[in-house]
CSV table of C-alpha atoms in Angstrom, one decimal:
chain,number,residue,atom,x,y,z
A,3,MET,CA,7.1,-11.4,41.7
A,4,VAL,CA,6.5,-8.7,44.0
A,5,TRP,CA,8.6,-6.1,44.4
A,6,VAL,CA,8.7,-3.1,47.0
A,7,LEU,CA,9.7,0.6,46.2
A,8,GLN,CA,11.8,2.2,49.3
A,9,ARG,CA,10.8,6.1,48.9
A,10,VAL,CA,14.1,7.6,48.4
A,11,LYS,CA,15.1,11.1,49.7
A,12,PRO,CA,15.9,12.9,46.1
A,13,GLY,CA,19.5,14.2,46.8
A,14,PRO,CA,20.5,15.1,43.2
A,15,PRO,CA,18.9,17.5,40.7
A,16,PRO,CA,15.2,16.1,39.7
A,17,LEU,CA,15.0,14.2,36.7
A,18,GLY,CA,16.2,15.7,33.2
A,19,ALA,CA,18.2,18.2,35.0
A,20,MET,CA,21.2,16.9,34.4
A,21,GLY,CA,21.9,17.8,30.7
A,22,ARG,CA,19.7,17.5,27.4
A,23,SER,CA,17.8,14.4,27.2
A,24,ARG,CA,18.3,12.1,23.9
A,25,SER,CA,14.5,11.3,23.9
A,26,ARG,CA,14.3,14.8,21.6
A,27,SER,CA,17.1,13.8,19.3
A,28,TYR,CA,16.6,14.0,16.2
A,29,PHE,CA,17.7,10.4,15.4
A,30,PRO,CA,14.0,8.1,15.1
A,31,SER,CA,15.7,5.0,17.3
A,32,ALA,CA,12.1,4.5,19.3
A,33,PHE,CA,10.3,4.3,15.6
A,34,ILE,CA,13.0,2.1,14.2
A,35,HIS,CA,12.3,-0.1,17.8
A,36,LEU,CA,8.9,0.0,17.4
A,37,PHE,CA,8.3,-0.9,14.3
A,38,CYS,CA,11.2,-3.9,14.6
A,39,VAL,CA,10.5,-5.2,17.7
A,40,GLU,CA,7.2,-4.2,19.2
A,41,LEU,CA,5.1,-4.6,16.1
A,42,ALA,CA,7.2,-7.4,14.8
A,43,PRO,CA,4.4,-10.0,15.7
A,44,LEU,CA,1.8,-7.8,13.5
A,45,PHE,CA,4.6,-8.7,10.6
A,46,VAL,CA,5.3,-12.3,12.0
A,47,MET,CA,1.1,-12.8,11.3
A,48,ILE,CA,0.8,-11.3,8.1
A,49,PHE,CA,4.1,-13.0,6.5
A,50,SER,CA,2.7,-16.1,8.1
A,51,PHE,CA,-0.9,-16.1,6.8
A,52,TYR,CA,0.7,-15.5,3.3
A,53,GLY,CA,2.6,-18.1,3.3
A,54,THR,CA,0.3,-20.9,4.6
A,55,ILE,CA,-2.5,-19.3,2.1
A,56,LYS,CA,0.1,-19.9,-0.9
A,57,GLU,CA,1.5,-23.2,0.5
A,58,GLN,CA,-1.4,-24.8,1.3
A,59,GLY,CA,-3.1,-23.2,-2.2
A,60,GLY,CA,-0.6,-24.7,-4.0
A,61,LYS,CA,-0.5,-28.4,-2.6
A,62,ASN,CA,-4.6,-28.0,-3.0
A,63,PHE,CA,-4.1,-27.6,-6.9
A,64,TYR,CA,-1.9,-30.1,-7.4
A,65,ASP,CA,-3.9,-32.5,-5.4
A,66,ALA,CA,-7.0,-31.6,-7.6
A,67,ILE,CA,-5.1,-31.7,-10.8
A,68,ARG,CA,-3.1,-35.6,-10.0
A,69,GLY,CA,-6.5,-36.5,-8.4
A,70,HIS,CA,-8.6,-35.5,-12.3
A,71,LYS,CA,-11.0,-33.2,-10.3
A,72,LEU,CA,-10.5,-30.6,-13.1
A,73,SER,CA,-11.3,-31.6,-16.5
A,74,GLU,CA,-10.0,-28.4,-18.0
A,75,PHE,CA,-6.7,-28.8,-17.0
A,76,ALA,CA,-6.2,-32.9,-18.0
A,77,LYS,CA,-3.5,-32.0,-20.3
A,78,LEU,CA,-1.1,-30.9,-17.4
A,79,ASP,CA,-0.9,-34.9,-16.6
A,80,GLY,CA,2.3,-34.9,-18.3
A,81,VAL,CA,3.4,-32.1,-16.7
A,82,GLY,CA,5.9,-32.6,-13.8
A,83,ASP,CA,5.1,-32.6,-10.1
A,84,PHE,CA,7.3,-29.8,-9.3
A,85,ASP,CA,5.8,-27.7,-12.4
A,86,VAL,CA,2.3,-28.5,-11.4
A,87,MET,CA,2.9,-27.1,-7.4
A,88,ALA,CA,4.6,-24.2,-8.7
A,89,CYS,CA,1.9,-23.1,-10.8
A,90,GLY,CA,-0.9,-23.5,-8.2
A,91,LYS,CA,1.4,-21.2,-5.4
A,92,ASP,CA,2.1,-18.9,-8.6
A,93,ALA,CA,-1.7,-18.4,-9.3
A,94,ILE,CA,-2.7,-18.3,-5.8
A,95,GLU,CA,0.0,-15.9,-5.0
A,96,ARG,CA,-1.7,-13.4,-8.2
A,97,MET,CA,-4.7,-14.0,-6.6
A,98,LEU,CA,-3.7,-12.3,-3.3
A,99,TRP,CA,-2.2,-9.7,-4.9
A,100,THR,CA,-4.5,-8.6,-8.0
A,101,GLY,CA,-7.4,-10.8,-6.4
A,102,ILE,CA,-7.4,-12.6,-9.9
A,103,LEU,CA,-7.4,-16.5,-9.5
A,104,ARG,CA,-6.2,-17.3,-12.9
A,105,PHE,CA,-3.9,-20.9,-13.5
A,106,GLN,CA,-1.5,-20.4,-16.0
A,107,CYS,CA,0.6,-23.6,-16.6
A,108,GLY,CA,2.5,-26.3,-19.1
A,109,ASP,CA,4.6,-25.7,-21.8
A,110,PRO,CA,3.1,-24.3,-25.0
A,111,ALA,CA,6.0,-26.0,-27.3
A,112,GLN,CA,5.2,-29.3,-25.9
A,113,GLY,CA,1.4,-29.0,-26.1
A,114,THR,CA,0.7,-28.6,-22.3
A,115,TYR,CA,-0.1,-25.0,-22.3
A,116,VAL,CA,-3.4,-24.5,-20.0
A,117,GLU,CA,-4.9,-20.8,-19.0
A,118,GLU,CA,-8.0,-20.5,-17.2
A,119,ASP,CA,-9.2,-18.0,-15.5
A,120,VAL,CA,-11.9,-19.1,-12.4
A,121,PHE,CA,-12.4,-15.3,-11.5
A,122,LEU,CA,-11.5,-11.8,-12.0
A,123,SER,CA,-12.3,-10.5,-8.5
A,124,PRO,CA,-13.6,-12.6,-5.4
A,125,PHE,CA,-16.5,-10.5,-5.2
A,126,ALA,CA,-17.3,-11.2,-9.3
A,127,GLY,CA,-19.6,-13.7,-10.4
A,128,ASP,CA,-20.8,-16.6,-8.5
A,129,TRP,CA,-19.6,-16.9,-4.6
A,130,SER,CA,-20.7,-20.3,-4.8
A,131,PHE,CA,-18.0,-20.9,-7.6
A,132,TRP,CA,-15.1,-22.0,-5.7
A,133,PRO,CA,-16.0,-20.4,-2.5
A,134,LEU,CA,-13.0,-21.5,-0.2
A,135,ALA,CA,-10.5,-19.6,-2.8
A,136,ARG,CA,-13.0,-16.0,-2.5
A,137,ALA,CA,-12.9,-16.6,1.4
A,138,ILE,CA,-9.3,-16.7,1.8
A,139,CYS,CA,-8.6,-13.7,-0.5
A,140,VAL,CA,-10.7,-11.7,1.5
A,141,LEU,CA,-9.7,-12.7,4.6
A,142,ASP,CA,-5.9,-12.0,3.5
A,143,TRP,CA,-6.9,-8.6,2.2
A,144,TRP,CA,-8.7,-7.8,5.5
A,145,THR,CA,-5.6,-9.3,7.8
A,146,PHE,CA,-3.2,-7.1,5.8
A,147,PHE,CA,-5.2,-3.6,6.2
A,148,THR,CA,-5.9,-4.2,9.7
A,149,CYS,CA,-2.4,-4.9,10.5
A,150,ALA,CA,-1.4,-1.8,8.6
A,151,ALA,CA,-4.1,0.4,10.2
A,152,THR,CA,-2.5,-0.9,13.9
A,153,VAL,CA,1.1,0.1,12.7
A,154,GLY,CA,-0.2,3.6,11.5
A,155,TYR,CA,-1.7,4.0,14.7
A,156,ALA,CA,0.6,3.3,16.8
A,157,MET,CA,3.1,5.2,15.3
A,158,SER,CA,0.8,8.1,15.2
A,159,ARG,CA,0.8,8.1,18.8
A,160,LEU,CA,4.3,7.8,19.2
A,161,CYS,CA,4.9,10.5,17.1
A,162,ARG,CA,2.6,12.9,19.5
A,163,THR,CA,4.7,12.2,22.5
A,164,GLY,CA,7.5,13.4,21.2
A,165,GLU,CA,9.6,10.8,22.1
A,166,ARG,CA,12.5,9.7,19.6
A,167,PHE,CA,15.4,7.7,21.7
A,168,PHE,CA,14.5,3.8,22.5
A,169,GLY,CA,16.4,4.2,25.9
A,170,SER,CA,14.0,7.2,27.5
A,171,ALA,CA,12.2,5.9,30.1
A,172,GLY,CA,9.2,8.0,28.7
A,173,TYR,CA,9.0,5.6,25.9
A,174,LEU,CA,9.5,2.7,27.6
A,175,ALA,CA,6.1,3.6,30.0
A,176,TRP,CA,4.3,4.6,26.7
A,177,THR,CA,4.8,1.2,25.0
A,178,TRP,CA,3.9,-0.6,28.1
A,179,ASN,CA,0.7,2.1,28.4
A,180,LEU,CA,0.2,1.5,24.6
A,181,GLU,CA,-0.5,-2.3,25.6
A,182,GLN,CA,-3.1,-1.9,27.4
A,183,ASP,CA,-5.1,1.1,25.3
A,184,ARG,CA,-8.4,0.3,23.7
A,185,ARG,CA,-8.2,1.2,20.5
A,186,PHE,CA,-4.6,-0.2,20.2
A,187,THR,CA,-6.2,-3.7,21.6
A,188,LEU,CA,-9.2,-3.7,19.4
A,189,LEU,CA,-7.3,-3.1,16.0
A,190,ILE,CA,-5.3,-6.7,17.0
A,191,VAL,CA,-8.5,-8.1,17.6
A,192,LEU,CA,-9.8,-7.1,14.2
A,193,ALA,CA,-6.3,-8.5,12.5
A,194,ALA,CA,-6.4,-11.4,14.2
A,195,PHE,CA,-9.5,-12.2,12.9
A,196,GLY,CA,-8.7,-12.8,9.5
A,197,PRO,CA,-6.7,-16.2,10.5
A,198,ILE,CA,-9.3,-17.4,12.8
A,199,ALA,CA,-12.0,-16.9,10.2
A,200,SER,CA,-10.1,-18.6,7.9
A,201,CYS,CA,-9.9,-21.4,10.5
A,202,VAL,CA,-13.6,-21.4,10.6
A,203,TYR,CA,-14.3,-21.4,7.2
A,204,VAL,CA,-11.9,-24.1,6.4
A,205,LEU,CA,-13.6,-26.6,8.8
A,206,TYR,CA,-16.9,-25.4,7.4
A,207,PHE,CA,-16.3,-25.8,3.6
A,208,ALA,CA,-14.1,-29.4,4.4
A,209,PHE,CA,-17.0,-30.9,6.2
A,210,ILE,CA,-20.2,-29.3,5.7
A,211,TYR,CA,-20.2,-27.1,2.5
A,212,SER,CA,-18.7,-30.2,0.7
A,213,ALA,CA,-21.2,-32.2,2.0
A,214,PHE,CA,-24.0,-31.0,0.0
A,215,HIS,CA,-22.4,-29.0,-2.5
A,216,GLU,CA,-20.0,-30.5,-5.6
A,217,THR,CA,-17.0,-28.3,-6.3
A,218,ASN,CA,-13.7,-28.8,-8.0
A,219,GLU,CA,-11.5,-27.4,-5.4
A,220,ALA,CA,-9.6,-29.7,-3.0
A,221,GLY,CA,-8.9,-29.2,0.8
A,222,HIS,CA,-10.5,-32.2,2.7
A,223,GLY,CA,-9.5,-34.6,5.4
A,224,MET,CA,-5.7,-33.9,6.4
A,225,GLY,CA,-5.1,-31.2,4.4
A,226,SER,CA,-7.7,-29.6,5.9
A,227,ILE,CA,-7.0,-29.9,9.4
A,228,GLN,CA,-3.1,-29.2,8.5
A,229,THR,CA,-4.2,-25.7,7.2
A,230,ILE,CA,-6.5,-25.2,10.4
A,231,VAL,CA,-3.7,-25.9,12.2
A,232,GLN,CA,-1.3,-23.4,10.4
A,233,MET,CA,-3.9,-21.0,11.0
A,234,ILE,CA,-4.1,-20.8,14.7
A,235,LEU,CA,-0.3,-20.6,14.8
A,236,VAL,CA,-0.6,-17.8,12.6
A,237,ALA,CA,-2.6,-16.1,15.0
A,238,TYR,CA,-0.4,-16.6,18.0
A,239,PRO,CA,1.5,-13.4,17.5
A,240,ALA,CA,-1.8,-11.9,18.5
A,241,LYS,CA,-2.2,-13.3,21.7
A,242,MET,CA,1.5,-12.3,22.1
A,243,MET,CA,0.5,-8.7,22.1
A,244,LEU,CA,-2.6,-8.9,23.9
A,245,ILE,CA,-1.5,-11.2,26.8
A,246,PRO,CA,1.8,-10.4,27.2
A,247,GLU,CA,4.4,-12.4,29.1
A,248,THR,CA,5.9,-10.3,31.2
A,249,PRO,CA,4.1,-8.1,34.0
A,250,ILE,CA,3.2,-4.4,33.0
A,251,HIS,CA,3.3,-1.4,34.7
A,252,HIS,CA,0.9,1.6,34.2
A,253,TRP,CA,3.6,4.5,35.1
A,254,LYS,CA,2.4,7.8,33.3
A,255,THR,CA,4.9,9.1,30.4
A,256,GLU,CA,5.5,12.9,31.2
A,257,ARG,CA,6.5,11.4,34.6
A,258,PHE,CA,9.7,10.2,33.4
A,259,ALA,CA,10.6,13.0,30.6
A,260,GLY,CA,14.3,14.1,30.6
A,261,ILE,CA,15.5,10.8,31.8
A,262,ASP,CA,17.4,7.8,29.5
A,263,PHE,CA,18.5,4.7,30.2
A,264,LYS,CA,21.5,2.4,28.7
A,265,ARG,CA,20.9,0.3,26.3
A,266,PRO,CA,23.3,-1.0,23.3
A,267,TRP,CA,22.2,0.2,20.2
A,268,TYR,CA,21.9,-3.4,18.7
A,269,SER,CA,19.0,-3.9,21.3
A,270,MET,CA,17.2,-1.9,19.2
A,271,PHE,CA,16.4,-4.5,16.7
A,272,TYR,CA,15.6,-7.7,18.9
A,273,GLN,CA,14.9,-6.0,22.8
A,274,SER,CA,11.3,-5.7,23.5
A,275,ASN,CA,10.9,-3.2,26.5
A,276,ASP,CA,9.2,-5.9,28.2
A,277,VAL,CA,11.9,-8.0,28.3
A,278,PHE,CA,14.3,-4.5,29.3
A,279,GLY,CA,11.3,-4.0,31.8
A,280,VAL,CA,12.4,-7.2,33.8
A,281,TYR,CA,15.7,-6.1,33.9
A,282,LEU,CA,14.8,-2.8,35.3
A,283,VAL,CA,12.3,-3.9,37.7
A,284,ASP,CA,14.9,-6.3,39.0
A,285,ALA,CA,17.3,-3.4,39.3
A,286,LEU,CA,15.0,-1.2,41.2
A,287,TRP,CA,14.4,-4.2,43.7
A,288,ARG,CA,18.1,-4.7,44.1
A,289,ALA,CA,18.5,-1.0,45.0
A,290,GLN,CA,15.7,-0.9,47.3
A,291,HIS,CA,17.3,-3.4,49.4
A,292,GLY,CA,20.8,-1.0,49.0
A,293,HIS,CA,22.7,-3.1,45.7
A,294,CYS,CA,22.5,0.0,43.5
A,295,GLU,CA,25.1,-1.4,40.8
A,296,LYS,CA,22.7,-2.9,38.5
A,297,LEU,CA,20.0,0.1,38.5
A,298,GLU,CA,23.4,2.7,38.0
A,299,MET,CA,24.5,0.5,34.7
A,300,LEU,CA,21.8,1.1,33.7
A,301,MET,CA,20.9,4.6,34.5
A,302,PHE,CA,22.8,6.7,31.3
A,303,ASN,CA,23.3,9.2,34.0
A,304,SER,CA,23.8,7.8,37.3
A,305,ASP,CA,23.4,10.9,39.6
A,306,GLU,CA,19.4,10.8,38.4
A,307,MET,CA,19.3,7.0,40.0
A,308,HIS,CA,17.6,8.3,43.5
A,309,ALA,CA,15.5,10.6,42.1
A,310,PHE,CA,14.0,7.4,39.2
A,311,MET,CA,13.5,5.6,42.2
A,312,GLN,CA,11.2,8.0,44.0
A,313,THR,CA,9.4,8.4,40.8
A,314,ALA,CA,9.1,5.1,40.0
A,315,ALA,CA,7.7,4.4,43.7
A,316,ARG,CA,5.3,7.2,43.6
A,317,LEU,CA,3.5,6.0,39.9
A,318,GLN,CA,4.0,2.4,41.2
A,319,ASP,CA,1.9,3.4,44.6
A,320,GLU,CA,-0.6,5.3,42.2
A,321,SER,CA,-1.1,2.3,39.8
A,322,ASP,CA,-2.1,-0.1,42.7
A,323,GLU,CA,-4.6,2.3,44.5
A,324,GLU,CA,-6.3,2.6,40.8
A,325,ASP,CA,-6.1,-1.3,40.8
A,326,PRO,CA,-8.1,-2.4,44.2
A,327,ALA,CA,-8.2,-5.9,43.7
A,328,PHE,CA,-4.4,-5.9,42.8
A,329,LEU,CA,-3.7,-4.1,45.9
A,330,SER,CA,-6.0,-6.3,48.2
A,331,MET,CA,-4.0,-9.3,46.8
A,332,ILE,CA,-0.9,-7.9,47.7
A,333,LYS,CA,-1.9,-6.8,51.1
A,334,GLY,CA,-2.9,-10.3,51.8
A,335,LEU,CA,0.4,-11.8,50.8
A,336,SER,CA,2.5,-9.1,52.4
A,337,PRO,CA,2.2,-9.0,56.2
A,338,THR,CA,4.4,-5.6,55.7
A,339,MET,CA,1.4,-3.7,54.1
A,340,GLY,CA,-1.5,-3.6,56.3
A,341,GLY,CA,-3.2,-0.8,55.2
A,342,THR,CA,-0.6,1.0,53.7
A,343,THR,CA,0.7,1.2,50.1
A,344,ALA,CA,4.0,-0.5,49.3
A,345,SER,CA,6.3,2.5,50.1
A,346,SER,CA,4.6,4.0,52.9
A,347,ALA,CA,4.7,1.2,54.6
A,348,THR,CA,8.4,0.9,54.2
A,349,SER,CA,8.9,4.5,54.8
A,350,SER,CA,7.1,4.2,58.4
A,351,GLY,CA,8.9,1.3,59.2
A,352,GLU,CA,12.3,2.9,58.8
A,353,GLU,CA,10.8,6.0,60.9
């Protein structure tokens, strides 16, 4: 949707002049919103990756036991299916946290207890011995630390802006610009490398490595295909952050200093700034055509509405001028633009 902002003569005082802004408040609602909403896809990726490895690892161990592929676990033939599956999940979970792949299964009282150390570290011993488990463990650590680095980078960037209130226009503009930050984008790509590399390695292990090497590890056929599908779904949250579904506007944070929007406190935990931006852009478009009710409802201080419209129009002009391809496309679609920007054309038409 193409929207055109009309330049409005600023009657009321400039932005931030109508009282103390909440942007510098002591309650860090912006940090809470950034952590819980804007960066939520990273946490989804971490926990989904972790859960997929744990579930599929337990299933593969169960298949290996029931298929009599691991002779050292022959005592477990009399152990129930649920206990064998739980044993495999516990071993994989321990590996992801400590790097030690140790299977502890059975009941000592019944003479079925088995304890076997496969490796004490994914980097210790021969890499050809249980290579899939070693690789998955390392890639899980990689994903965790790169996601943590991404969160730390975003938090530090926000801290430097001085924004505290999640309803401030400055914080809204900052999150839009963050999605286009090259370092932030690089960190997300590195975080998504873990699940994607896992897909490639599982595929290689199931259909190439196992064809030329003997291995006790399970994970062939549909089991591997299922794992690959799950890993692809795990990497999807990274796509949501790299390619947002909603349009992004490159507005400068400092130009909106002192202006706040009305946002319910509970939206701090579920509504992204991209979604809120859709409502804001719609309200701006309506206000440009004389229907200011929605924009007034969004403004924390309705007296600043006209000044905000003027600033938004100016910043949108600057953003379009920095993107010649976008501007030429808009000119081709809109006969009112001619050789000028949107707001200039509207202003000259009225004059």
